[in-house]
Amino acid sequence: DAGITQSPRHKVTETGTPVTLRCHQTENHRYMYWYRQDPGHGLRLIHYSYGVKDTDKGEVSDGYSVSRSKTEDFLLTLESATSSQTSVYFCATSLGGDQPQHFGDGTRLSIL
Amino acid sequence: DQQVKQNSPSLSVQEGRISILNCDYTNSMFDYFLWYKKYPAEGPTFLISISSIKDKNEDGRFTVFLNKSAKHLSLHIVPSQPGDSAVYFCAASARVSGGGADGLTFGKGTHLIIQP
């Protein structure tokens, strides 16, 4: 949807290791978002970007950082992964205004 | 504190009948509401949205109703089809006060099951 590719699709790693998830879009959308989905919580916003090098925190930003050096790429980094960050991570993009957000297919991240 | 609530974790409806999914919100700053549909192992897919200046929006079999005084919205699917079986998420944003970035606040979802 909206040409959004998330990589990797699945990852298993150990506590304390750094992890970077990538979101790549081909639609030239200005806005990009990272959410996590956990049982009993729906989707929760981690960080978002409103342009190249312009980012801000969402509801559950602790333990995460982001970077956007190009319009098409939005990276989510876990500097030192913890078991509580085991989740499914979704990237979304939007033109803003009246336009809805469109989502990628997610990355399933397991931290042991 | 949950700002968007979907109080029915699951709903079972017969094929051909109407499906009604409900959503309540508490934040009076929300001015844009959306419904997403999600299949397992896929990302949410946008279905329909409504701005707070409207009380109804229709797109084919899908209609969303907004009651601002009750802080309640509902999604009607008529007629329900087997392919409608999925998890449906209600989402909201405060577009005006949020400066246009539109970070969404989601409900926990309702699993709709269409029975043949």
XYZ file of N, CA and C in Angstrom:
684
model
N 0.827 -1.189 0.000
C 0.000 0.000 0.000
C 0.871 1.253 0.000
N 0.576 2.197 -0.916
C 1.324 3.439 -1.017
C 2.804 3.191 -1.186
N 3.221 2.021 -1.700
C 4.620 1.745 -1.948
C 5.469 1.816 -0.704
N 5.040 1.171 0.359
C 5.791 1.174 1.611
C 6.411 -0.193 1.836
N 7.716 -0.211 2.036
C 8.439 -1.456 2.276
C 9.138 -1.377 3.613
N 8.884 -2.366 4.454
C 9.562 -2.433 5.736
C 10.583 -3.574 5.704
N 11.765 -3.322 6.283
C 12.774 -4.374 6.362
C 13.534 -4.301 7.685
N 13.895 -5.480 8.249
C 13.466 -6.793 7.804
C 11.994 -7.035 8.155
N 11.407 -8.110 7.675
C 10.040 -8.453 8.031
C 9.991 -9.206 9.357
N 11.043 -9.929 9.636
C 11.139 -10.664 10.898
C 12.566 -10.545 11.424
N 12.692 -10.417 12.757
C 14.034 -10.382 13.352
C 13.968 -10.913 14.767
N 14.949 -11.744 15.109
C 15.122 -12.237 16.470
C 16.499 -11.800 16.922
N 16.568 -11.174 18.087
C 17.845 -10.695 18.585
C 17.888 -10.835 20.102
N 19.029 -10.479 20.674
C 19.212 -10.649 22.115
C 19.132 -9.309 22.841
N 18.761 -9.378 24.094
C 18.716 -8.189 24.939
C 20.067 -7.480 24.930
N 20.015 -6.154 24.828
C 21.232 -5.358 24.876
C 21.853 -5.051 23.530
N 21.389 -5.697 22.477
C 21.953 -5.443 21.146
C 21.222 -4.269 20.482
N 21.907 -3.546 19.605
C 21.228 -2.477 18.859
C 20.464 -3.081 17.681
N 19.335 -2.462 17.358
C 18.497 -2.935 16.254
C 18.026 -1.723 15.462
N 18.083 -1.827 14.151
C 17.543 -0.764 13.292
C 16.546 -1.358 12.321
N 15.360 -0.752 12.284
C 14.316 -1.122 11.336
C 14.213 -0.023 10.301
N 13.967 -0.459 9.064
C 13.929 0.500 7.965
C 12.536 0.541 7.340
N 12.124 1.770 7.005
C 10.899 1.978 6.253
C 11.246 2.780 5.002
N 10.860 2.248 3.856
C 11.157 2.885 2.584
C 9.862 3.117 1.830
N 9.664 4.351 1.334
C 8.446 4.665 0.595
C 8.800 5.239 -0.775
N 7.928 4.978 -1.724
C 8.159 5.450 -3.103
C 7.141 6.485 -3.526
N 6.325 6.970 -2.590
C 5.224 7.878 -2.919
C 5.540 9.353 -2.676
N 6.726 9.637 -2.177
C 7.108 11.024 -1.906
C 6.192 11.688 -0.871
N 5.681 10.901 0.081
C 4.855 11.472 1.135
C 5.715 12.236 2.128
N 5.194 13.363 2.584
C 5.958 14.207 3.513
C 6.062 13.581 4.906
N 4.938 12.999 5.379
C 4.885 12.532 6.754
C 5.147 11.028 6.838
N 5.926 10.633 7.843
C 6.173 9.217 8.096
C 6.083 8.956 9.586
N 5.670 7.730 9.929
C 5.351 7.382 11.308
C 5.851 5.966 11.628
N 6.194 5.771 12.896
C 6.444 4.434 13.423
C 5.464 4.159 14.558
N 4.803 2.991 14.476
C 3.896 2.518 15.510
C 4.352 1.134 15.964
N 3.915 0.767 17.164
C 4.068 -0.606 17.597
C 2.697 -1.163 17.972
N 2.511 -2.457 17.724
C 1.252 -3.094 18.066
C 1.511 -4.231 19.033
N 0.842 -4.177 20.160
C 0.966 -5.209 21.184
C -0.416 -5.702 21.565
N -0.526 -6.956 21.989
C -1.841 -7.474 22.410
C -2.449 -6.587 23.488
N -3.719 -6.247 23.313
C -4.412 -5.442 24.300
C -4.139 -3.958 24.227
N -3.370 -3.511 23.212
C -3.037 -2.081 23.124
C -3.344 -1.445 21.778
N -3.790 -2.175 20.802
C -3.960 -1.558 19.494
C -2.595 -1.105 18.970
N -2.554 -0.043 18.173
C -1.301 0.520 17.678
C -0.991 1.786 18.460
N 0.268 1.969 18.815
C 0.694 3.154 19.550
C 1.841 3.844 18.822
N 1.771 5.172 18.777
C 2.732 5.962 18.028
C 4.053 6.076 18.794
N 5.162 5.772 18.096
C 6.485 5.833 18.721
C 7.158 7.172 18.401
N 7.349 7.429 17.118
C 7.933 8.680 16.628
C 7.307 8.991 15.269
N 7.428 10.236 14.860
C 6.973 10.591 13.525
C 7.899 11.640 12.928
N 7.763 11.814 11.625
C 8.596 12.786 10.916
C 7.707 13.634 10.019
N 7.967 14.944 9.999
C 7.185 15.830 9.140
C 8.053 16.453 8.050
N 9.207 15.841 7.829
C 10.076 16.251 6.742
C 11.469 15.727 6.994
N 12.355 15.890 6.001
C 13.735 15.436 6.151
C 14.372 16.124 7.360
N 14.904 15.304 8.239
C 15.587 15.740 9.479
C 14.648 16.375 10.500
N 13.340 16.334 10.255
C 12.354 16.868 11.195
C 11.570 15.721 11.802
N 11.823 15.459 13.103
C 11.137 14.355 13.762
C 10.632 14.797 15.126
N 9.702 14.020 15.670
C 9.188 14.333 16.997
C 8.736 13.048 17.679
N 8.554 13.138 18.994
C 8.215 11.950 19.777
C 6.716 11.689 19.767
N 6.379 10.399 19.868
C 4.997 10.003 20.039
C 4.741 9.552 21.462
N 3.690 8.765 21.618
C 3.225 8.332 22.934
C 4.210 7.429 23.669
N 4.941 6.557 22.926
C 5.785 5.541 23.559
C 7.199 5.606 22.994
N 7.849 6.749 23.112
C 9.140 6.987 22.470
C 10.348 6.541 23.291
N 10.181 6.264 24.582
C 11.330 5.911 25.418
C 12.015 4.652 24.896
N 13.355 4.722 24.730
C 14.120 3.577 24.271
C 14.270 3.501 22.765
N 13.670 4.468 22.043
C 13.710 4.490 20.583
C 14.272 5.820 20.080
N 14.967 5.747 18.952
C 15.351 6.966 18.249
C 15.047 6.760 16.773
N 14.946 7.874 16.033
C 14.630 7.800 14.609
C 15.545 8.746 13.843
N 15.629 8.481 12.556
C 16.347 9.408 11.684
C 15.703 9.397 10.309
N 15.729 10.559 9.666
C 15.200 10.674 8.312
C 16.120 11.608 7.524
N 17.044 11.006 6.799
C 18.014 11.784 6.019
C 17.554 11.984 4.581
N 16.572 11.180 4.148
C 16.002 11.312 2.815
C 14.488 11.203 2.937
N 13.775 11.816 1.995
C 12.315 11.759 2.036
C 11.802 10.331 2.091
N 12.446 9.425 1.359
C 11.914 8.084 1.210
C 12.253 7.117 2.341
N 13.159 7.450 3.230
C 13.593 6.500 4.265
C 13.411 7.051 5.672
N 12.855 6.203 6.541
C 12.644 6.564 7.945
C 13.127 5.375 8.760
N 14.153 5.594 9.572
C 14.771 4.512 10.333
C 14.368 4.593 11.797
N 14.087 3.431 12.368
C 13.785 3.325 13.803
C 14.890 2.513 14.446
N 15.520 3.068 15.496
C 16.630 2.390 16.152
C 16.318 2.136 17.620
N 16.586 0.907 18.031
C 16.568 0.542 19.432
C 18.029 0.461 19.840
N 18.504 1.402 20.638
C 19.935 1.485 20.944
C 20.428 0.275 21.712
N 19.589 -0.198 22.644
C 19.922 -1.377 23.455
C 18.602 -2.103 23.727
N 18.321 -3.096 22.904
C 16.998 -3.715 22.924
C 16.691 -4.393 24.264
N 15.436 -4.277 24.672
C 14.955 -4.945 25.889
C 13.776 -5.847 25.514
N 13.471 -6.809 26.380
C 12.401 -7.762 26.079
C 11.048 -7.060 25.940
N 10.881 -5.913 26.610
C 9.613 -5.176 26.532
C 9.415 -4.546 25.155
N 10.455 -4.541 24.326
C 10.339 -3.997 22.977
C 10.008 -5.074 21.946
N 9.794 -6.302 22.412
C 9.257 -7.341 21.532
C 7.868 -6.909 21.097
N 7.657 -6.829 19.781
C 6.411 -6.270 19.283
C 6.370 -6.410 17.768
N 5.249 -5.991 17.192
C 5.164 -5.834 15.747
C 5.212 -4.337 15.465
N 6.122 -3.939 14.595
C 6.339 -2.524 14.302
C 5.804 -2.188 12.911
N 5.002 -1.130 12.850
C 4.426 -0.699 11.582
C 4.903 0.706 11.240
N 5.234 0.861 9.975
C 5.552 2.171 9.429
C 4.326 2.664 8.661
N 4.102 3.965 8.674
C 3.012 4.549 7.894
C 3.492 5.836 7.251
N 2.838 6.210 6.160
C 3.156 7.473 5.494
C 1.861 8.214 5.175
N 1.984 9.509 4.968
C 0.807 10.315 4.648
C 1.226 11.580 3.912
N 0.332 12.058 3.061
C 0.520 13.368 2.427
C 0.146 14.498 3.374
N -0.590 14.161 4.474
C -1.067 15.178 5.385
C -2.402 15.741 4.923
N -2.880 16.753 5.605
C -4.162 17.354 5.248
C -5.293 16.368 5.424
N -6.147 16.205 4.405
C -7.287 15.288 4.450
C -6.919 13.851 4.104
N -5.654 13.608 3.827
C -5.256 12.276 3.368
C -4.952 11.343 4.538
N -5.393 10.083 4.450
C -5.168 9.134 5.542
C -3.741 8.616 5.546
N -3.366 7.987 6.618
C -2.089 7.291 6.681
C -2.235 5.919 6.029
N -1.164 5.500 5.348
C -1.113 4.175 4.739
C 0.031 3.410 5.367
N -0.206 2.128 5.610
C 0.719 1.337 6.404
C 1.474 0.299 5.589
N 2.702 0.019 6.055
C 3.437 -1.117 5.553
C 2.946 -2.393 6.221
N 3.554 -3.520 5.859
C 3.103 -4.809 6.355
C 3.731 -5.235 7.675
N 4.587 -4.407 8.227
C 5.069 -4.658 9.576
C 6.370 -5.426 9.664
N 7.042 -5.264 10.799
C 8.232 -6.047 11.157
C 7.959 -6.696 12.495
N 8.081 -8.018 12.523
C 7.894 -8.741 13.786
C 9.251 -8.873 14.452
N 9.429 -8.231 15.596
C 10.710 -8.196 16.303
C 10.588 -8.944 17.629
N 11.457 -9.929 17.812
C 11.492 -10.701 19.054
C 12.838 -10.491 19.730
N 12.794 -10.107 20.998
C 14.029 -9.845 21.749
C 14.094 -10.827 22.910
N 15.097 -11.674 22.859
C 15.179 -12.765 23.834
C 16.126 -12.440 24.984
N -4.503 6.076 30.226
C -5.911 6.382 30.020
C -6.227 6.288 28.537
N -7.163 5.381 28.203
C -7.466 5.158 26.799
C -8.303 6.286 26.232
N -7.849 6.931 25.198
C -8.590 8.038 24.598
C -9.536 7.563 23.500
N -9.283 6.389 22.942
C -10.154 5.808 21.920
C -10.490 4.394 22.382
N -11.789 4.122 22.503
C -12.206 2.838 23.074
C -13.104 2.073 22.117
N -12.767 0.817 21.918
C -13.634 -0.092 21.191
C -13.976 -1.194 22.187
N -15.170 -1.138 22.702
C -15.528 -1.975 23.845
C -15.909 -3.403 23.489
N -16.085 -3.683 22.201
C -16.405 -5.057 21.797
C -15.174 -5.694 21.177
N -14.538 -6.632 21.868
C -13.351 -7.284 21.289
C -13.697 -8.103 20.042
N -14.940 -8.617 19.991
C -15.336 -9.409 18.830
C -16.816 -9.236 18.546
N -17.164 -9.505 17.269
C -18.543 -9.370 16.820
C -18.778 -10.396 15.734
N -19.869 -11.150 15.856
C -20.205 -12.165 14.863
C -21.499 -11.760 14.165
N -21.490 -11.760 12.818
C -22.642 -11.315 12.024
C -22.852 -12.295 10.881
N -24.114 -12.509 10.546
C -24.407 -13.403 9.421
C -24.148 -12.691 8.099
N -23.667 -13.468 7.139
C -23.442 -12.943 5.796
C -24.718 -12.316 5.261
N -24.579 -11.141 4.659
C -25.727 -10.451 4.084
C -26.403 -9.471 5.023
N -26.127 -9.606 6.327
C -26.745 -8.689 7.293
C -25.846 -7.469 7.499
N -26.314 -6.544 8.336
C -25.529 -5.338 8.634
C -24.565 -5.610 9.787
N -23.334 -5.141 9.642
C -22.355 -5.158 10.736
C -22.228 -3.735 11.258
N -22.299 -3.584 12.572
C -22.154 -2.260 13.186
C -21.034 -2.333 14.216
N -19.973 -1.580 13.968
C -18.842 -1.535 14.886
C -18.823 -0.157 15.559
N -18.619 -0.159 16.859
C -18.707 1.071 17.634
C -17.363 1.517 18.190
N -17.277 2.828 18.431
C -16.035 3.423 18.922
C -16.407 4.666 19.739
N -15.789 4.830 20.891
C -15.992 6.012 21.717
C -14.650 6.704 21.945
N -14.678 8.008 22.098
C -13.441 8.737 22.363
C -13.661 9.738 23.489
N -12.566 10.118 24.132
C -12.679 11.026 25.273
C -12.030 12.385 25.022
N -11.108 12.462 24.072
C -10.376 13.704 23.831
C -11.191 14.627 22.915
N -11.638 15.752 23.432
C -12.471 16.664 22.645
C -11.675 17.404 21.568
N -10.340 17.257 21.569
C -9.511 17.878 20.535
C -9.477 17.054 19.252
N -9.919 15.818 19.315
C -9.931 14.983 18.109
C -10.897 15.581 17.087
N -10.430 15.723 15.848
C -11.279 16.313 14.828
C -11.279 15.514 13.521
N -10.641 14.352 13.536
C -10.562 13.543 12.314
C -10.538 12.099 12.760
N -11.427 11.293 12.153
C -11.598 9.922 12.603
C -11.510 8.978 11.405
N -10.895 7.819 11.639
C -10.683 6.876 10.551
C -11.004 5.464 11.022
N -11.350 4.622 10.070
C -11.474 3.185 10.313
C -10.479 2.455 9.417
N -9.795 1.480 10.041
C -8.860 0.626 9.318
C -9.279 -0.820 9.501
N -8.958 -1.618 8.492
C -9.225 -3.049 8.506
C -7.879 -3.760 8.476
N -7.765 -4.832 9.257
C -6.472 -5.508 9.301
C -6.646 -7.021 9.246
N -5.943 -7.618 8.290
C -5.847 -9.067 8.211
C -4.561 -9.504 8.915
N -4.500 -10.763 9.373
C -3.289 -11.274 10.025
C -2.067 -11.138 9.132
N -0.941 -10.774 9.725
C 0.350 -10.672 9.036
C 0.377 -9.590 7.952
N -0.588 -8.678 7.975
C -0.573 -7.556 7.052
C -0.709 -6.257 7.834
N -0.394 -5.135 7.180
C -0.600 -3.851 7.816
C -2.053 -3.426 7.743
N -2.459 -2.479 8.593
C -3.834 -1.955 8.516
C -4.079 -1.303 7.157
N -5.283 -1.492 6.658
C -5.698 -0.900 5.388
C -6.780 0.139 5.655
N -6.593 1.332 5.109
C -7.564 2.401 5.309
C -8.903 2.061 4.665
N -10.005 2.293 5.401
C -11.342 2.037 4.885
C -12.089 3.325 4.583
N -12.253 4.153 5.608
C -13.093 5.336 5.471
C -12.749 6.297 6.587
N -12.973 7.587 6.351
C -12.686 8.588 7.379
C -13.836 9.586 7.447
N -13.814 10.390 8.510
C -14.802 11.450 8.656
C -14.186 12.598 9.430
N -14.471 13.799 8.976
C -14.030 15.002 9.673
C -15.093 15.393 10.683
N -14.685 16.120 11.706
C -15.628 16.492 12.762
C -16.682 17.497 12.293
N -16.524 18.052 11.091
C -17.534 18.983 10.592
C -18.708 18.240 9.935
N -18.565 16.919 9.803
C -19.624 16.098 9.215
C -20.186 15.142 10.257
N -21.378 14.593 9.967
C -21.887 13.551 10.851
C -22.045 12.205 10.141
N -21.780 12.184 8.849
C -21.918 10.940 8.091
C -21.015 10.995 6.874
N -20.412 9.846 6.574
C -19.659 9.718 5.330
C -19.863 8.309 4.805
N -20.106 8.218 3.503
C -20.464 6.932 2.899
C -19.510 6.600 1.763
N -19.137 5.324 1.664
C -18.288 4.866 0.551
C -18.659 3.424 0.258
N -19.527 3.262 -0.740
C -19.951 1.915 -1.109
C -20.713 1.240 0.013
N -20.239 0.082 0.456
C -20.927 -0.652 1.530
C -20.611 -0.109 2.915
N -19.699 0.836 3.005
C -19.225 1.339 4.297
C -19.754 2.747 4.565
N -20.316 2.923 5.754
C -20.788 4.232 6.194
C -20.273 4.476 7.607
N -19.727 5.654 7.836
C -19.305 6.017 9.177
C -20.203 7.143 9.675
N -20.672 7.027 10.914
C -21.504 8.022 11.558
C -20.736 8.604 12.746
N -20.827 9.926 12.893
C -20.159 10.599 14.000
C -21.178 11.376 14.825
N -21.192 11.120 16.119
C -22.031 11.864 17.060
C -21.097 12.601 18.015
N -20.816 13.860 17.701
C -19.821 14.606 18.482
C -20.253 14.844 19.921
N -21.540 15.098 20.136
C -22.000 15.374 21.499
C -21.812 14.152 22.393
N -21.958 12.958 21.816
C -21.772 11.723 22.583
C -20.347 11.211 22.494
N -19.527 11.853 21.673
C -18.148 11.397 21.424
C -18.161 9.926 21.008
N -18.956 9.656 19.992
C -19.173 8.282 19.554
C -19.194 8.226 18.034
N -18.540 7.200 17.494
C -18.690 6.949 16.065
C -18.929 5.475 15.826
N -19.528 5.202 14.665
C -19.823 3.818 14.324
C -19.550 3.586 12.841
N -19.209 2.355 12.533
C -18.988 1.928 11.153
C -20.059 0.895 10.810
N -20.804 1.172 9.727
C -21.813 0.241 9.262
C -21.333 -0.397 7.971
N -21.462 -1.711 7.894
C -21.101 -2.446 6.680
C -22.349 -3.179 6.208
N -22.817 -2.801 4.995
C -24.044 -3.400 4.469
C -23.888 -3.682 2.976
N -24.158 -4.901 2.490
C -24.311 -6.106 3.297
C -22.945 -6.676 3.685
N -22.896 -7.420 4.748
C -21.638 -8.022 5.191
C -21.281 -9.205 4.298
N -19.983 -9.309 3.996
C -19.503 -10.366 3.127
C -18.400 -11.160 3.836
N -18.156 -12.402 3.415
C -17.119 -13.206 4.085
C -15.750 -12.527 4.121
N -15.409 -11.800 3.072
C -14.122 -11.109 3.030
C -14.005 -9.962 4.018
N -15.113 -9.599 4.652
C -15.081 -8.539 5.664
C -14.563 -9.053 6.998
N -14.421 -10.346 7.151
C -13.899 -10.909 8.399
C -12.459 -10.434 8.593
N -12.232 -9.673 9.659
C -10.929 -9.047 9.920
C -11.018 -8.328 11.257
N -9.920 -7.725 11.670
C -9.931 -6.845 12.841
C -10.089 -5.411 12.345
N -11.000 -4.679 12.957
C -11.273 -3.294 12.572
C -10.814 -2.360 13.686
N -10.007 -1.383 13.290
C -9.495 -0.396 14.232
C -10.125 0.956 13.969
N -10.566 1.578 15.029
C -10.976 2.971 15.015
C -9.754 3.813 15.388
N -9.567 4.949 14.724
C -8.423 5.816 15.016
C -8.867 7.264 14.968
N -8.161 8.115 15.694
C -8.511 9.530 15.743
C -7.259 10.390 15.795
N -7.398 11.609 15.312
C -6.289 12.555 15.423
C -6.818 13.954 15.688
N -5.936 14.792 16.244
C -6.252 16.202 16.495
C -5.496 16.998 15.452
N -6.046 17.067 14.230
C -5.287 17.645 13.120
C -4.981 19.118 13.308
N -5.960 19.874 13.816
C -5.765 21.317 13.934
C -4.725 21.615 14.999
N -4.908 21.087 16.218
C -3.973 21.361 17.305
C -2.673 20.607 17.118
N -2.689 19.512 16.330
C -1.483 18.714 16.120
C -0.567 19.269 15.067
N -0.967 20.353 14.420
C -0.094 21.007 13.443
C 0.016 20.284 12.142
N -0.900 19.348 11.891
C -0.921 18.676 10.598
C -0.149 17.386 10.540
N 0.568 17.037 11.623
C 1.362 15.816 11.571
C 0.497 14.572 11.665
N -0.703 14.699 12.264
C -1.678 13.607 12.234
C -1.228 12.310 12.835
N -0.500 12.330 13.952
C -0.268 11.071 14.650
C -1.596 10.534 15.104
N -1.845 9.247 14.856
C -3.135 8.658 15.157
C -3.140 7.983 16.518
N -4.299 8.083 17.195
C -4.546 7.326 18.421
C -5.545 6.232 18.077
N -5.179 4.993 18.345
C -5.982 3.849 17.950
C -6.739 3.241 19.113
N -7.913 2.651 18.803
C -8.571 1.758 19.724
C -7.899 0.390 19.668
N -8.367 -0.525 20.523
C -7.747 -1.853 20.587
C -8.231 -2.790 19.489
N -9.275 -2.405 18.796
C -9.748 -3.223 17.686
C -10.929 -4.117 18.037
N -11.728 -4.418 17.008
C -12.841 -5.360 17.114
C -12.668 -6.413 16.034
N -12.695 -7.678 16.452
C -12.570 -8.776 15.490
C -13.960 -9.098 14.953
N -14.184 -8.782 13.677
C -15.466 -9.047 13.033
C -15.404 -10.403 12.342
N -16.385 -11.229 12.635
C -16.471 -12.569 12.031
C -17.787 -12.651 11.276
N -17.695 -12.891 9.972
C -18.895 -13.005 9.157
C -19.216 -14.492 8.998
N -20.378 -14.882 9.487
C -20.803 -16.281 9.440
C -21.554 -16.564 8.147
N -21.257 -17.686 7.470
C -21.965 -18.004 6.216
C -23.428 -18.356 6.475
